[in-house]
PDB file of C-alpha atoms in Angstrom:
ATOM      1  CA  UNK A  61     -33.846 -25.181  28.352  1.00 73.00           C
ATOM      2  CA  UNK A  62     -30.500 -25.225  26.173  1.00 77.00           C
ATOM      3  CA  UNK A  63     -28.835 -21.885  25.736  1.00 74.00           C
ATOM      4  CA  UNK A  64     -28.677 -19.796  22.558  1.00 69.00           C
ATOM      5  CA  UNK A  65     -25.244 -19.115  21.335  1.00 67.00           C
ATOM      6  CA  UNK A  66     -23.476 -16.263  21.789  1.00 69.00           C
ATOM      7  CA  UNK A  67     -23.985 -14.071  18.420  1.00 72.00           C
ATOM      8  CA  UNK A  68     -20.796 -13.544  16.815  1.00 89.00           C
ATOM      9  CA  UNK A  69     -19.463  -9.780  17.180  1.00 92.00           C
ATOM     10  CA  UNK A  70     -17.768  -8.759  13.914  1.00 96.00           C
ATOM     11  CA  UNK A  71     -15.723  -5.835  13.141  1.00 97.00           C
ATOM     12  CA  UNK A  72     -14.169  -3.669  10.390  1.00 97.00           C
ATOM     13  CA  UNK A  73     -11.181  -2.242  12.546  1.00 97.00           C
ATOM     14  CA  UNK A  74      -8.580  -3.057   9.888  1.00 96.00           C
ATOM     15  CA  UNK A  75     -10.547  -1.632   6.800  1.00 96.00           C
ATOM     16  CA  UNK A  76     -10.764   1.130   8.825  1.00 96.00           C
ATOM     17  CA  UNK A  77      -7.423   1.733   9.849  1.00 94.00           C
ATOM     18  CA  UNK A  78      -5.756   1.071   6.209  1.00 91.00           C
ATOM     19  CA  UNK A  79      -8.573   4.055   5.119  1.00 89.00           C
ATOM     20  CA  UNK A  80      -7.068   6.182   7.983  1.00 80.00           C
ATOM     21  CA  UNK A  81      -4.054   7.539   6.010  1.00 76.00           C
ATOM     22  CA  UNK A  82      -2.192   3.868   6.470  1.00 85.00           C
ATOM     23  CA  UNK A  83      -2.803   3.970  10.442  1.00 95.00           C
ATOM     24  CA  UNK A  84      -0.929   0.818  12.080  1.00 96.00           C
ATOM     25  CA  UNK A  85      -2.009  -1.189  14.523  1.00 97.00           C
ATOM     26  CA  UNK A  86       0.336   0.846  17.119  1.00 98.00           C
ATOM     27  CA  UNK A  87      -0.856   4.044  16.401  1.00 97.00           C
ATOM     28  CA  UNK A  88      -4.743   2.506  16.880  1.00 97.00           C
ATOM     29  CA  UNK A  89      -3.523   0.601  20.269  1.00 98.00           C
ATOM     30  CA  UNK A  90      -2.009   4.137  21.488  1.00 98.00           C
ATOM     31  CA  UNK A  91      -5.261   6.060  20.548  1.00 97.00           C
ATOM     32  CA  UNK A  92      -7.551   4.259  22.677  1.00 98.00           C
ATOM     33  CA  UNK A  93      -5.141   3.086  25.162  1.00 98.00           C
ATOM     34  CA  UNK A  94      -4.617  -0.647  24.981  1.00 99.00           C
ATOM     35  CA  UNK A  95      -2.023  -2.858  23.527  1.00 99.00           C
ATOM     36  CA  UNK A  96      -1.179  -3.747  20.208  1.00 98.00           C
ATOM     37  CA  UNK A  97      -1.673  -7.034  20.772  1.00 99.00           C
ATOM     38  CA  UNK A  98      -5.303  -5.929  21.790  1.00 98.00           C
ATOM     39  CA  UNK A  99      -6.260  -4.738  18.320  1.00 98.00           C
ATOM     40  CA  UNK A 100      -4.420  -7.475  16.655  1.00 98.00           C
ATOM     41  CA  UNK A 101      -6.863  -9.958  18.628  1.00 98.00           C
ATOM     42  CA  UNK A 102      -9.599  -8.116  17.939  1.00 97.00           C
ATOM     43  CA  UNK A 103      -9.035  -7.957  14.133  1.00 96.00           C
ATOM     44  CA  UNK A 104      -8.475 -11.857  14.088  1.00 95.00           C
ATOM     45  CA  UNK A 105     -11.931 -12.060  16.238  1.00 93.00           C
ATOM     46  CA  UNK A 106     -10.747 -13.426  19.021  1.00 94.00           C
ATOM     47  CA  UNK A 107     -11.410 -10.639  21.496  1.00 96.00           C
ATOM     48  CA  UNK A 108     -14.645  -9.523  22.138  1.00 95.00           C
ATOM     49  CA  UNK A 109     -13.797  -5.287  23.283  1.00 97.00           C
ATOM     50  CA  UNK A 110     -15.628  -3.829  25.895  1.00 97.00           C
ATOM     51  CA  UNK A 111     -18.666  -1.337  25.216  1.00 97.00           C
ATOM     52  CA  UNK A 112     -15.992   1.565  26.337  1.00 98.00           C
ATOM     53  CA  UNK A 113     -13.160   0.247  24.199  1.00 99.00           C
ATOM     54  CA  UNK A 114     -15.756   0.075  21.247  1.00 98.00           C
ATOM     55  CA  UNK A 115     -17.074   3.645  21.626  1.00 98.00           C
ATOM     56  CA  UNK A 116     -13.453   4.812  22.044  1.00 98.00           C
ATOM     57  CA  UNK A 117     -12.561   3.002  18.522  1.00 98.00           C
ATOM     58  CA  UNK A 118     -15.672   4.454  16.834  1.00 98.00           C
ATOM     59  CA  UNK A 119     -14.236   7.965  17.803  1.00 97.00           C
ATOM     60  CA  UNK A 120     -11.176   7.700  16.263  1.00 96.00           C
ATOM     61  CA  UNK A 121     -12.392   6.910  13.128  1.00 96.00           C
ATOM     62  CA  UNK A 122     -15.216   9.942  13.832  1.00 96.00           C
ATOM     63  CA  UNK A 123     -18.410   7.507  13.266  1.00 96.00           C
ATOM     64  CA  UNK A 124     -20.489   5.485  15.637  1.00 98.00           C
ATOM     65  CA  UNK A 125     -20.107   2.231  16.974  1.00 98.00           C
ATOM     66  CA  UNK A 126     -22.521   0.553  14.592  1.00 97.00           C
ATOM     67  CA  UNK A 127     -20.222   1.614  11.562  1.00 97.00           C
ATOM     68  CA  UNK A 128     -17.228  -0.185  12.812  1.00 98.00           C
ATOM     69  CA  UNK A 129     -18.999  -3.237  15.197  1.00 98.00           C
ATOM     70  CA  UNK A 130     -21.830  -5.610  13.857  1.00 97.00           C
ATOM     71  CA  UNK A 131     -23.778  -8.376  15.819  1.00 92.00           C
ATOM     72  CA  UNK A 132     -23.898 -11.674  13.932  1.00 86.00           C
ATOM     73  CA  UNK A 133     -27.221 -13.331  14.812  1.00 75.00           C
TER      74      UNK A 133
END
């Protein structure tokens, strides 16, 4: 049986950030620990973050994981 598809996992990280008083892309990276180049390849879509990285993103823009990560089916 052929496999599904991975669903697409889409996020709002840079809407997010420019609503965050102008935060850059550095000051994201240094929040939760990872690189800059990190959040720009997430932002682009080409990196898929961990569960931990995701929650740790949701709380530094204080909402949940849903709010800034949605599943393309």
């Amino acid at each position: 049986m052929p496999r599904k598809p991975e669903p697409n996992l889409t996020n709002c990280v840079r809407e997010l950030r420019g609503d965050t008083k102008g935060m850059t892309q550095q000051s994201l990276a240094d929040a939760v620990s990872v690189t800059r180049q990190t959040i720009v390849a997430m932002e682009t879509g080409t990196y898929t973050p961990s569960l931990a990285l995701a929650i740790r993103i949701a709380r530094v823009f204080d909402c949940g994981v849903e709010d800034v990560f949605t599943l393309d089916e």
